[in-house]
Coordinates of C-alpha atoms in Angstrom, one line a residue:
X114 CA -37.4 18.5 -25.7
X115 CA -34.4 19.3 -27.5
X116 CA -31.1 18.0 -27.1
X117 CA -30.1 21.7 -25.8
X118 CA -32.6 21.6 -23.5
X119 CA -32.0 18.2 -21.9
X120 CA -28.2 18.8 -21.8
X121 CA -29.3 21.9 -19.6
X122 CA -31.8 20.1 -17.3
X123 CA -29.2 17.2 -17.0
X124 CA -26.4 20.1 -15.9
X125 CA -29.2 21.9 -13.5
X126 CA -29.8 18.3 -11.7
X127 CA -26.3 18.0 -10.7
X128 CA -25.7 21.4 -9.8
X129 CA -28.3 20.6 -7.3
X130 CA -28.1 17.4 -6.4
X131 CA -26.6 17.0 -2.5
X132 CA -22.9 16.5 -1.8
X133 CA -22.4 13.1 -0.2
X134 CA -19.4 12.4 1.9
X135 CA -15.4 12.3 0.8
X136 CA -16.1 8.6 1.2
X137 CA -19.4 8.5 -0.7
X138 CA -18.4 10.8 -3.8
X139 CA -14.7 8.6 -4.0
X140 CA -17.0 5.3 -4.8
X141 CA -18.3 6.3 -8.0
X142 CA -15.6 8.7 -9.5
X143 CA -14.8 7.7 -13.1
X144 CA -11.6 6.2 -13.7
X145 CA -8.2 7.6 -13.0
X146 CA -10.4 10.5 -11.0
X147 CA -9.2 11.0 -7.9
X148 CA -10.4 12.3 -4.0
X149 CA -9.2 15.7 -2.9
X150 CA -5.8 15.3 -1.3
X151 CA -5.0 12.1 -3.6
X152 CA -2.3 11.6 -6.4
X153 CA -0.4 8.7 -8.3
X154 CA 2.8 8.2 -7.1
X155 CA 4.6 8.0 -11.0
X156 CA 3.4 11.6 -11.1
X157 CA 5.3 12.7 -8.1
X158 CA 7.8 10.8 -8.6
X159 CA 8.2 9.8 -12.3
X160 CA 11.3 7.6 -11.3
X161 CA 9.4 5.3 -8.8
X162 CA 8.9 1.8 -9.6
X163 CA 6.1 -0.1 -9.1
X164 CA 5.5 -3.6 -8.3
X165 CA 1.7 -3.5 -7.3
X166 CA 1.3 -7.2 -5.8
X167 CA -2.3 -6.8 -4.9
X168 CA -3.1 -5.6 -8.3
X169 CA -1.9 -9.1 -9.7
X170 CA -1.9 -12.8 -8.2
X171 CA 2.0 -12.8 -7.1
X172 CA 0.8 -11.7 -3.1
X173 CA -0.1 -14.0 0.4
X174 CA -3.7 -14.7 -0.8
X175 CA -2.8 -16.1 -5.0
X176 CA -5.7 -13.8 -6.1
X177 CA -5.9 -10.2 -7.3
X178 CA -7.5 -8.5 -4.6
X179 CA -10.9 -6.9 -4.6
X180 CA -9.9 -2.9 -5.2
X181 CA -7.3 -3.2 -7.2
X182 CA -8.4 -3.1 -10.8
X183 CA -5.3 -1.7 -12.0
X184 CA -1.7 -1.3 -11.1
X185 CA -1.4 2.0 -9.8
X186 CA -0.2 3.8 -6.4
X187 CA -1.9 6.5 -4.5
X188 CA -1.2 8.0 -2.0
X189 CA -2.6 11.4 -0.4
X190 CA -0.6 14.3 -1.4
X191 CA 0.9 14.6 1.9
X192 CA 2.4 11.6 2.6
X193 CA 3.4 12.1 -1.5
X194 CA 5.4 15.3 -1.0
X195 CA 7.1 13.6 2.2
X196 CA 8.0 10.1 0.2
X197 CA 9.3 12.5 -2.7
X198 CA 11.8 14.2 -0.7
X199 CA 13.1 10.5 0.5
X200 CA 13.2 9.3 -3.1
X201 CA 15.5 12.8 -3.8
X202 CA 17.4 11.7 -1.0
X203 CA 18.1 7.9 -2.1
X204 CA 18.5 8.8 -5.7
X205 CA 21.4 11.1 -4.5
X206 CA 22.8 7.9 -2.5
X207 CA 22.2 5.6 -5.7
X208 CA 19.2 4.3 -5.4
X209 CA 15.3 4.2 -6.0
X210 CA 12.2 3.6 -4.2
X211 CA 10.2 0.0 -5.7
X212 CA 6.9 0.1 -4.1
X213 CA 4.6 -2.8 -3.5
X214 CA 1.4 -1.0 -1.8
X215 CA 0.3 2.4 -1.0
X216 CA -3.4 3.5 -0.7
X217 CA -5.0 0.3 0.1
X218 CA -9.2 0.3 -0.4
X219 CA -11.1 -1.0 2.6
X220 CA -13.1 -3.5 0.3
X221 CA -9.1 -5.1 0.5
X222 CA -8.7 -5.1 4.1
X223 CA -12.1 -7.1 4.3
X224 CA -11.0 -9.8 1.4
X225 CA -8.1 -10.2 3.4
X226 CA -9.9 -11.2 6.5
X227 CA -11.8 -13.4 4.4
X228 CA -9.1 -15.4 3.2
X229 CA -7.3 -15.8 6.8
X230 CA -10.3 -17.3 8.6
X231 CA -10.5 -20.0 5.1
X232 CA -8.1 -22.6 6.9
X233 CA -8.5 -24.5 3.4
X234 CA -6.6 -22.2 0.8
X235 CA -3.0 -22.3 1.8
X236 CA -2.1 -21.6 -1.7
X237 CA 1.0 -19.3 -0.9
X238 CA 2.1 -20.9 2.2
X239 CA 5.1 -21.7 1.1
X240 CA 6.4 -18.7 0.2
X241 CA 4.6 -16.3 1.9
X242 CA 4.0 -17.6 5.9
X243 CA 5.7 -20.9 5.9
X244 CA 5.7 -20.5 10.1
X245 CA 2.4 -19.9 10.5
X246 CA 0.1 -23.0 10.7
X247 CA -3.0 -21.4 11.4
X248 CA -3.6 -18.3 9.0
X249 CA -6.1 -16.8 11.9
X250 CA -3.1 -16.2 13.6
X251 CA -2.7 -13.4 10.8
X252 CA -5.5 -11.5 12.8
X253 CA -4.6 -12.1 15.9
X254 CA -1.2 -10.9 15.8
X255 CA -2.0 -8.2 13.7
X256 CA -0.1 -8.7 10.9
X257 CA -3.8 -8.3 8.7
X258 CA -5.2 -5.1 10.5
X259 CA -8.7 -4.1 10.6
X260 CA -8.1 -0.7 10.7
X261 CA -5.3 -0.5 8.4
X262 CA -3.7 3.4 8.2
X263 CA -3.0 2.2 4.2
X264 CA -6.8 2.6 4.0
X265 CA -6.6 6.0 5.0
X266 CA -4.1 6.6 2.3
X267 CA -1.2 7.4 4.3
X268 CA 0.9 4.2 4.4
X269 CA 3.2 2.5 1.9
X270 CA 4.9 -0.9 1.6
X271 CA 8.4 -0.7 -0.2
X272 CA 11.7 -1.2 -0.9
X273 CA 14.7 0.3 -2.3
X274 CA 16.6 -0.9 -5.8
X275 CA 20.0 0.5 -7.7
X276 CA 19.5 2.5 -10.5
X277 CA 19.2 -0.2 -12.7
X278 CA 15.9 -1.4 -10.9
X279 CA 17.8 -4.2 -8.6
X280 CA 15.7 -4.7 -5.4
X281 CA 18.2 -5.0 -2.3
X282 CA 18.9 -8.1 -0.3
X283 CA 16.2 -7.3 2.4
X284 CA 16.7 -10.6 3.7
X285 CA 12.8 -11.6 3.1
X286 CA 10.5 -10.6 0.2
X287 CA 7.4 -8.4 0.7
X288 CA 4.4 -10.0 2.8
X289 CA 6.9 -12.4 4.6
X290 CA 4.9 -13.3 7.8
X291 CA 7.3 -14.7 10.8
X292 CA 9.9 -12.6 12.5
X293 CA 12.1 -13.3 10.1
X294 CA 10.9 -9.7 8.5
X295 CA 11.0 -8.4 12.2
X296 CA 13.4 -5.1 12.2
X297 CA 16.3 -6.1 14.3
X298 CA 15.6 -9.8 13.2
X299 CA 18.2 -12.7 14.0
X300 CA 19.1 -14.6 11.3
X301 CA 19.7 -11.9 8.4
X302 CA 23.3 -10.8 7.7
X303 CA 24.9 -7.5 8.0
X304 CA 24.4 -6.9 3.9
X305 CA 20.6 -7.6 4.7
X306 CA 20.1 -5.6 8.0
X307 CA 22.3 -2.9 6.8
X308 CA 19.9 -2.5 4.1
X309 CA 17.0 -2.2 5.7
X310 CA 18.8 0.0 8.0
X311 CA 18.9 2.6 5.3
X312 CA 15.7 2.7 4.0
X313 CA 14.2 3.0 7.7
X314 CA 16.6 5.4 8.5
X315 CA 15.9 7.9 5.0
X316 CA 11.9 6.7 6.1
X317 CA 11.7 7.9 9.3
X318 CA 14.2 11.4 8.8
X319 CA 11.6 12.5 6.3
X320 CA 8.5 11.9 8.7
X321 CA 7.5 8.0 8.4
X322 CA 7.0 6.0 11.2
X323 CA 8.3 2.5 10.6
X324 CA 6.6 -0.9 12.1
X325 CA 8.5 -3.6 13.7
X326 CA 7.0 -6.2 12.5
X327 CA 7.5 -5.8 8.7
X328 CA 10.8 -4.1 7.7
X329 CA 8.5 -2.7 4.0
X330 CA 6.3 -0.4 6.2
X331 CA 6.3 2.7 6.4
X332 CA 3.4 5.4 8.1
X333 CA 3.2 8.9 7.5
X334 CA 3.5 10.5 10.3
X335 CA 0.6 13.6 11.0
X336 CA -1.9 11.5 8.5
X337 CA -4.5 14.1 6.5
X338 CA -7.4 11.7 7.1
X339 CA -9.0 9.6 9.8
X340 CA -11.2 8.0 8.3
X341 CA -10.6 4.8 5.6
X342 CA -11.8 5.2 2.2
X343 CA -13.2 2.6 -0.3
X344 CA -12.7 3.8 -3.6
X345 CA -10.9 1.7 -5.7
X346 CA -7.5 1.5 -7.4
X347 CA -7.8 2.2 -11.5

């Protein structure tokens, strides 16, 4: 057979071949393909900057997560266009969106209940839960979700910095567990609650839903999917 001939039959066999599901086609797209609805956030919004904390070993666990193979963020398109008209909106105020986590595979979510029923690695205690002395208290207060809506591409974990690239004083980094990251939280000052006062109020006037438990969070509201996806992050 020539090499015409096979490059035909190879083309016919796909054409053919049965469409699997949105979930099922996203685990074995090549790299830097994406699902329909999906797009990197630096091409929306070219100013963003990203600290992708999963994608390295600064995060609650000490490990790069299983997902994250490179430091990107997606997000659907929808919950995009929406985060783009808050980053307009801050940038007019002075400021620009840092984010941590956006699309979030499922294959995470799972390592993440993993790691919080080992009561051996306490690692990032220190830093990260300091309150908490038994990490299965992660799951049980919901602070690790099972159904996370980051899995279905519509959430994202940030924060705001000057135009420099200065975080805020937020009062508590990203991934603090205690109520210390509580919105309304005792204990902050008025620089530190002011600040997160801002970036919740921007959030939720261009359609995010916040979460009171973590002052980062923030949920499109209306999400495009209902379902999580698995592919990864690359």
């Amino acid at each position: 057979m020539t090499i015409r001939c096979k490059a035909l039959l190879a083309a016919l066999i796909l054409m053919l071949a049965p469409l699997g599901t949105a979930e099922e086609d996203a685990r074995t797209l090549p790299a830097h393909e994406l699902p329909e609805g999906f797009c990197y956030l630096h091409e929306a919004i070219p100013d963003i900057i990203l600290d992708m904390r999963y994608a390295g070993t600064h995060n609650f666990v000490g490990d790069v997560i299983d997902g994250y193979e490179a430091p990107y963020a997606i997000l659907t398109r929808a919950a995009a266009d929406k985060l783009r008209n808050a980053a307009d909106q801050f940038r007019q105020m002075g400021y620009r969106i840092m984010v941590f986590d956006a699309y979030r595979p499922q294959r995470a979510v799972k390592h993440f209940q993993r790691w919080a029923r080992d009561g051996e690695d306490t690692r990032m205690q220190a830093e990260f839960y300091p309150e908490i002395k038994k990490k299965q208290t992660l799951l049980d207060e919901e602070y690790i979700a099972s159904n996370s809506s980051h899995c279905r591409g519509s959430a994202i974990d940030m924060t705001l910095t000057d135009l420099e690239g200065n975080p805020l004083d937020m009062g508590t980094g990203f991934d603090y567990f205690g109520k210390l990251s509580w919105h309304g939280a005792a204990g902050i000052t008025e620089e530190q609650e002011g600040n997160r006062l801002l970036l919740k109020t921007v959030m939720e006037e261009n359609g995010f839903r916040s979460f009171q438990k973590e002052w980062w969070h923030y949920k499109l509201l209306g999400e495009p999917f209902q379902t999580a996806f698995d592919f990864p992050v690359r």
